[in-house]
CSV table of C-alpha atoms in Angstrom, one decimal:
chain,number,residue,atom,x,y,z
G,1,UNK,CA,6.7,23.4,-21.5
G,2,UNK,CA,3.7,20.9,-22.4
G,3,UNK,CA,3.2,20.7,-18.2
G,4,UNK,CA,3.3,24.3,-18.3
G,5,UNK,CA,0.1,24.5,-20.2
G,6,UNK,CA,-1.6,21.2,-18.6
G,7,UNK,CA,-1.8,23.0,-15.8
G,8,UNK,CA,-2.2,27.3,-16.5
G,9,UNK,CA,-4.6,25.8,-19.2
G,10,UNK,CA,-7.1,24.8,-15.9
G,11,UNK,CA,-9.1,21.3,-15.7
G,12,UNK,CA,-8.4,21.2,-11.1
G,13,UNK,CA,-7.3,24.3,-9.4
G,14,UNK,CA,-6.7,25.3,-5.9
G,15,UNK,CA,-9.0,27.4,-4.8
G,16,UNK,CA,-7.8,30.0,-2.3
G,17,UNK,CA,-10.0,28.7,1.3
G,18,UNK,CA,-11.0,26.3,3.6
G,19,UNK,CA,-14.6,25.0,4.3
G,20,UNK,CA,-15.9,25.8,7.6
G,21,UNK,CA,-13.8,22.4,8.6
G,22,UNK,CA,-11.0,23.5,7.6
G,23,UNK,CA,-10.1,21.5,4.4
G,24,UNK,CA,-8.7,22.5,1.5
G,25,UNK,CA,-10.8,22.7,-1.4
G,26,UNK,CA,-10.1,21.9,-5.0
G,27,UNK,CA,-12.1,22.0,-8.4
G,28,UNK,CA,-11.7,20.4,-11.0
G,29,UNK,CA,-13.4,21.4,-14.3
G,30,UNK,CA,-12.6,18.2,-17.4
G,31,UNK,CA,-14.5,20.0,-20.4
G,32,UNK,CA,-11.6,22.2,-19.9
G,33,UNK,CA,-9.3,19.9,-21.9
G,34,UNK,CA,-8.7,21.0,-24.5
G,35,UNK,CA,-6.2,17.9,-25.9
G,36,UNK,CA,-4.7,18.9,-28.3
G,37,UNK,CA,-2.3,21.3,-26.7
G,38,UNK,CA,-1.0,18.7,-24.3
G,39,UNK,CA,-1.1,15.0,-23.8
G,40,UNK,CA,-2.5,12.9,-21.5
G,41,UNK,CA,0.5,12.0,-19.2
G,42,UNK,CA,1.4,15.8,-19.2
G,43,UNK,CA,-2.5,16.4,-17.5
G,44,UNK,CA,-1.8,13.6,-15.5
G,45,UNK,CA,1.4,15.2,-13.8
G,46,UNK,CA,0.0,18.4,-14.0
G,47,UNK,CA,-2.6,17.1,-12.1
G,48,UNK,CA,-0.2,15.6,-9.6
G,49,UNK,CA,1.6,18.7,-9.0
G,50,UNK,CA,-1.4,20.9,-8.3
G,51,UNK,CA,-2.2,17.5,-5.2
G,52,UNK,CA,1.7,18.2,-4.0
G,53,UNK,CA,0.8,22.1,-4.4
G,54,UNK,CA,-2.0,20.7,-1.6
G,55,UNK,CA,-0.3,18.7,0.4
G,56,UNK,CA,2.2,21.0,0.9
G,57,UNK,CA,-0.4,23.2,2.3
G,58,UNK,CA,-2.4,20.8,4.4
G,59,UNK,CA,0.3,20.0,6.8
G,60,UNK,CA,-1.2,21.5,9.4
G,61,UNK,CA,-5.0,20.8,9.2
G,62,UNK,CA,-4.1,17.2,7.9
G,63,UNK,CA,-4.3,15.8,4.3
G,64,UNK,CA,-7.8,16.2,3.6
G,65,UNK,CA,-9.4,17.8,1.6
G,66,UNK,CA,-12.5,18.1,-0.8
G,67,UNK,CA,-12.8,17.8,-4.6
G,68,UNK,CA,-15.7,19.6,-6.4
G,69,UNK,CA,-16.1,18.3,-9.9
G,70,UNK,CA,-18.7,20.5,-12.3
G,71,UNK,CA,-20.0,18.4,-15.0
G,72,UNK,CA,-22.7,20.3,-16.9
G,73,UNK,CA,-20.0,20.7,-19.9
G,74,UNK,CA,-18.6,17.8,-19.8
G,75,UNK,CA,-17.5,14.6,-22.5
G,76,UNK,CA,-16.8,10.9,-21.9
G,77,UNK,CA,-14.3,12.3,-23.9
G,78,UNK,CA,-12.2,15.4,-21.4
G,79,UNK,CA,-10.8,12.8,-19.1
G,80,UNK,CA,-9.4,9.6,-21.3
G,81,UNK,CA,-10.2,6.4,-19.4
G,82,UNK,CA,-6.4,5.8,-19.7
G,83,UNK,CA,-6.0,8.7,-17.3
G,84,UNK,CA,-9.4,8.0,-15.3
G,85,UNK,CA,-7.8,4.9,-14.2
G,86,UNK,CA,-4.1,6.5,-13.6
G,87,UNK,CA,-6.0,9.2,-10.9
G,88,UNK,CA,-8.7,5.8,-9.0
G,89,UNK,CA,-5.0,3.6,-9.3
G,90,UNK,CA,-2.9,7.2,-7.3
G,91,UNK,CA,-5.5,7.5,-4.9
G,92,UNK,CA,-6.3,4.1,-3.7
G,93,UNK,CA,-2.3,3.9,-3.7
G,94,UNK,CA,-0.1,6.9,-3.3
G,95,UNK,CA,-1.7,10.5,-3.8
G,96,UNK,CA,0.1,12.7,-2.1
G,97,UNK,CA,-3.7,14.2,0.1
G,98,UNK,CA,-6.3,12.5,0.5
G,99,UNK,CA,-10.2,13.2,-0.5
G,100,UNK,CA,-13.0,14.0,2.5
G,101,UNK,CA,-15.7,14.1,-0.1
G,102,UNK,CA,-16.0,14.6,-3.7
G,103,UNK,CA,-18.9,16.4,-5.3
G,104,UNK,CA,-20.6,16.0,-8.0
G,105,UNK,CA,-21.6,18.9,-9.8
G,106,UNK,CA,-24.4,19.2,-11.9
G,107,UNK,CA,-23.7,16.1,-13.9
G,108,UNK,CA,-25.0,16.1,-17.0
G,109,UNK,CA,-26.7,12.6,-19.2
G,110,UNK,CA,-22.9,11.0,-20.5
G,111,UNK,CA,-21.9,12.3,-16.8
G,112,UNK,CA,-24.4,9.9,-14.9
G,113,UNK,CA,-25.2,7.5,-17.9
G,114,UNK,CA,-20.8,7.0,-17.0
G,115,UNK,CA,-21.5,7.6,-13.1
G,116,UNK,CA,-22.1,3.8,-13.0
G,117,UNK,CA,-19.2,2.5,-14.7
G,118,UNK,CA,-17.2,4.7,-12.8
G,119,UNK,CA,-18.2,4.3,-8.7
G,120,UNK,CA,-17.3,0.7,-10.2
G,121,UNK,CA,-14.1,1.1,-10.7
G,122,UNK,CA,-13.1,3.1,-7.5
G,123,UNK,CA,-13.2,1.6,-3.6
G,124,UNK,CA,-16.6,0.9,-1.5
G,125,UNK,CA,-14.9,4.3,0.6
G,126,UNK,CA,-14.1,6.0,-2.1
G,127,UNK,CA,-18.0,5.8,-3.8
G,128,UNK,CA,-18.6,6.1,0.6
G,129,UNK,CA,-17.1,10.2,0.2
G,130,UNK,CA,-18.5,10.6,-3.5
G,131,UNK,CA,-21.4,13.6,-3.3
G,132,UNK,CA,-23.8,14.0,-6.5
G,133,UNK,CA,-25.4,16.5,-7.0
G,134,UNK,CA,-27.2,16.6,-9.1
G,135,UNK,CA,-29.4,19.4,-9.5
G,136,UNK,CA,-30.1,22.7,-11.2
G,137,UNK,CA,-26.8,25.4,-11.1
G,138,UNK,CA,-28.7,27.6,-9.0
G,139,UNK,CA,-29.1,25.6,-6.7
G,140,UNK,CA,-25.7,23.9,-6.2
G,141,UNK,CA,-24.6,27.0,-3.4
G,142,UNK,CA,-27.7,25.4,-1.5
G,143,UNK,CA,-26.4,21.9,-2.3
G,144,UNK,CA,-23.4,22.6,-0.9
G,145,UNK,CA,-24.3,25.0,2.1
G,146,UNK,CA,-24.7,21.6,4.3
G,147,UNK,CA,-21.7,20.8,3.9
G,148,UNK,CA,-19.7,23.6,4.2
G,149,UNK,CA,-18.6,25.4,1.4
G,150,UNK,CA,-20.4,28.4,0.8
G,151,UNK,CA,-20.3,30.4,-2.0
G,152,UNK,CA,-17.1,33.1,-1.4
G,153,UNK,CA,-15.2,29.6,-0.9
G,154,UNK,CA,-16.7,28.6,-5.2
G,155,UNK,CA,-15.2,29.4,-7.9
G,156,UNK,CA,-17.7,32.0,-10.1
G,157,UNK,CA,-18.4,28.7,-12.6
G,158,UNK,CA,-20.5,27.3,-9.7
G,159,UNK,CA,-22.2,30.5,-8.7
G,160,UNK,CA,-19.1,32.0,-5.7
G,161,UNK,CA,-17.0,34.7,-6.2
G,162,UNK,CA,-13.9,33.2,-6.1
G,163,UNK,CA,-12.4,34.0,-10.2
G,164,UNK,CA,-10.4,31.6,-11.1
G,165,UNK,CA,-6.7,32.7,-13.1
G,166,UNK,CA,-5.0,30.2,-13.5
G,167,UNK,CA,-2.1,31.4,-15.5
G,168,UNK,CA,-1.5,34.6,-12.3
G,169,UNK,CA,-1.8,31.1,-9.7
G,170,UNK,CA,1.3,29.4,-11.1
G,171,UNK,CA,3.1,32.1,-11.3
G,172,UNK,CA,2.7,33.4,-7.9
G,173,UNK,CA,3.3,28.9,-6.9
G,174,UNK,CA,6.6,29.7,-9.5
G,175,UNK,CA,7.5,33.0,-6.8
G,176,UNK,CA,6.9,31.5,-3.8
G,177,UNK,CA,8.9,28.1,-4.8
G,178,UNK,CA,11.6,30.2,-6.0
G,179,UNK,CA,12.3,32.1,-2.6
G,180,UNK,CA,11.3,28.8,-0.9
G,181,UNK,CA,14.9,28.0,-2.8
G,182,UNK,CA,17.3,30.8,-1.5
C-alpha cells in the first residue's frame, strides 16, 4: 500500500514521448517526496517499479533513457542519503535501464553545494553523462533542445506541454498489466 502511495505521489515520472534519438525520458522532482506518507524503502521500490516499466518499453530501442531532474526547490532532506546511496549502487550494478544522460535543471544553492559530493559518489562514466543546466527556468527549453529534447516532450514544470498525472498513469499501467495477464 505504501508503495502505491509513493508511486502516485510522483517523485519519478515516465514521460509519454521519447527524445529525438528515440530514448525514453524520465523526469524526477525530489521535492515531491512526502516522507511522512511512506518510507525510504517504499520510495526505492516505487522508483524501481517505474524503471522496470521503462525497461519494458525500451526493448525495441535498447535500454537507454534520459533522466531529467528539476531541482529548483529541492533540499538535502528530499532524498535521504540512504536512498541516494542505494540508487547509486543499483546504477552501478543492476538497474533495468541505462541512463544515457542525466540533466539537472535549475539546481538551487543547496543542490549546487551538494553536487560535488554527489558526483564524487558516482563512477566516472556516470559523472561524464551528467549535465547541469544552471540557468533560469525560462532558459531550460533552449538548453535541452540541443540534446534533442523539445518542449512537447517536457512537463509543464519545466515549461513544456506535458501535464503530469501520476495517479492516472498508474491506473492506465494497472489496466495494461491486467490485460497482459489474461
